[in-house]
Amino acid sequence: MTSSNLDRVFICQRAPLLRTLLKMVKNASIAEELVQETYIRVARSQRDQPIEYLEPFLFQTGRNLALDHLRRERMQSRTMLDDVPHEVVEAVPAPASSSEDSLHAVRLLQRLGTAVEQLSERQQRIFILSRLHGKGAAQIADELGVSASTVQKELKLIMAICITLIERLSPPE
């Protein structure tokens, strides 16, 4: 297959491919980016080895990219919210929340920041690498030169400190 064959197939199948990816990722701009990435990946593959059935290959590549995107998104959201107490998540004000809710959320974040500042330098680094950068225990352990077990223990301690703080700040029901 030549590049012109790929161009012809891509132009004919672009709209159906975009619809397929949009159904998967439910975001038009991300679907559009995935369509473009699909073309690039298929063109690279075609340079390395001729592709006999270009149309199915195009769609399968697009679906794989969409699935990879969804997996990354799911991992990122899980990483950011794992072990975060439910009360903290609920305390983040919605756009239409009252000023009282906003004030409570600001106080909660300030106190959480204060709690993090009271952690050791290594604990702060572990917290930031884990919760803000989404790194796993093994990655953090490699970066800090400690065992993954140590990182996991520190994370449990850090989360226990945060949970205790949240419980102290929560108004009695």
XYZ file of C-alpha atoms in Angstrom:
173
model
C 0.000 0.000 0.000
C 1.206 3.459 -0.766
C 0.768 6.641 1.157
C -1.867 7.741 -1.367
C -3.884 4.598 -0.561
C -3.717 5.467 3.110
C -4.756 9.042 2.360
C -7.692 7.837 0.267
C -8.886 5.335 2.893
C -8.359 7.834 5.708
C -10.356 10.556 3.940
C -13.211 8.114 3.228
C -13.235 6.662 6.743
C -12.395 9.765 8.768
C -15.999 10.635 9.714
C -16.993 7.068 10.744
C -13.711 6.719 12.672
C -14.357 10.021 14.443
C -17.903 8.907 15.385
C -16.566 5.604 16.716
C -13.916 7.276 18.848
C -16.335 9.966 20.033
C -18.682 7.256 21.325
C -15.784 5.780 23.250
C -14.187 8.883 24.789
C -17.251 11.183 24.873
C -15.164 14.277 24.122
C -15.021 15.785 20.628
C -11.581 17.379 20.911
C -9.998 14.231 22.351
C -11.683 12.120 19.655
C -10.285 14.477 17.006
C -6.783 14.177 18.476
C -7.131 10.393 18.496
C -8.155 10.412 14.820
C -5.016 12.379 13.948
C -2.839 10.110 16.082
C -4.423 7.107 14.365
C -3.373 8.418 10.961
C 0.186 9.004 12.180
C 0.458 5.537 13.738
C -0.952 3.781 10.683
C 1.377 5.742 8.375
C 4.382 4.713 10.506
C 3.258 1.082 10.546
C 2.752 1.141 6.803
C 6.310 2.397 6.289
C 7.667 -0.567 8.258
C 5.466 -3.233 6.706
C 2.721 -3.246 4.063
C -0.793 -3.365 5.515
C -3.098 -5.615 3.517
C -6.425 -4.606 5.090
C -5.987 -0.920 5.699
C -9.530 0.039 6.747
C -9.887 -2.493 9.620
C -6.325 -1.711 10.687
C -7.200 1.992 10.804
C -10.253 1.372 13.012
C -8.458 -1.092 15.284
C -5.595 1.361 15.777
C -8.071 4.126 16.618
C -9.947 1.927 19.101
C -6.679 0.878 20.743
C -5.634 4.507 21.122
C -9.043 5.367 22.615
C -8.791 2.459 25.058
C -5.286 3.560 26.045
C -6.598 7.075 26.624
C -9.475 5.785 28.780
C -7.105 3.596 30.799
C -4.768 6.538 31.440
C -7.716 8.711 32.414
C -9.063 6.046 34.778
C -5.632 5.514 36.345
C -5.133 9.230 36.808
C -8.514 9.719 38.463
C -7.999 6.650 40.637
C -4.524 7.801 41.615
C -5.760 11.242 42.503
C -8.734 10.064 44.552
C -7.508 6.793 46.104
C -7.303 7.007 49.869
C -8.713 10.534 49.875
C -11.436 10.575 52.488
C -14.943 10.878 51.093
C -15.460 14.001 53.211
C -12.580 15.768 51.434
C -14.025 14.996 48.013
C -17.452 16.216 49.146
C -15.941 19.362 50.667
C -14.768 20.643 47.296
C -17.379 23.241 46.415
C -19.513 22.807 43.345
C -19.721 25.824 41.041
C -23.124 26.783 42.465
C -22.306 26.045 46.106
C -22.983 28.502 48.869
C -20.346 30.831 50.222
C -20.484 28.841 53.460
C -19.520 25.664 51.576
C -16.728 27.541 49.813
C -15.430 28.929 53.080
C -15.475 25.454 54.653
C -13.573 24.039 51.656
C -10.973 26.824 51.818
C -10.439 26.234 55.555
C -10.214 22.500 54.975
C -7.582 22.932 52.256
C -5.624 25.400 54.393
C -5.549 22.976 57.305
C -4.687 20.103 55.027
C -1.813 22.231 53.690
C -0.718 22.913 57.250
C -0.831 19.180 58.012
C 1.290 18.427 54.949
C 3.805 21.109 55.998
C 4.190 19.321 59.344
C 5.233 16.087 57.634
C 8.898 15.253 57.260
C 10.558 16.343 54.030
C 10.507 12.749 52.746
C 6.820 12.344 53.633
C 5.979 15.587 51.832
C 7.880 14.400 48.775
C 6.096 11.019 48.845
C 2.719 12.740 49.190
C 3.413 15.106 46.289
C 4.814 12.403 44.011
C 1.907 10.104 44.767
C -1.080 12.409 44.868
C -0.083 15.261 42.592
C 2.157 13.501 40.079
C 0.322 10.158 40.110
C 3.426 8.043 40.622
C 3.185 4.559 42.073
C 5.021 3.263 45.138
C 7.707 1.512 43.072
C 8.452 4.664 41.052
C 8.626 6.788 44.188
C 10.840 4.215 45.901
C 13.281 4.273 42.973
C 13.327 8.056 42.933
C 13.909 8.381 46.682
C 16.202 5.378 47.085
C 13.958 3.565 49.578
C 11.920 0.363 49.390
C 8.405 0.286 47.940
C 7.256 -1.076 51.296
C 8.607 2.036 53.017
C 6.743 4.255 50.562
C 3.501 2.318 51.164
C 3.886 2.589 54.943
C 4.584 6.316 54.696
C 1.528 6.819 52.459
C -0.685 5.001 54.977
C 0.671 7.188 57.763
C 0.189 10.348 55.696
C -3.384 9.385 54.851
C -4.106 8.546 58.493
C -2.895 12.034 59.450
C -5.135 13.584 56.795
C -8.149 11.497 57.837
C -7.639 12.459 61.486
C -7.467 16.103 60.481
C -10.654 15.815 58.432
C -12.483 14.102 61.295
C -11.440 16.884 63.667
C -12.603 19.548 61.236
C -15.897 17.928 60.303
C -18.860 19.585 61.981
C -20.843 17.293 64.298
C -23.944 15.850 62.665
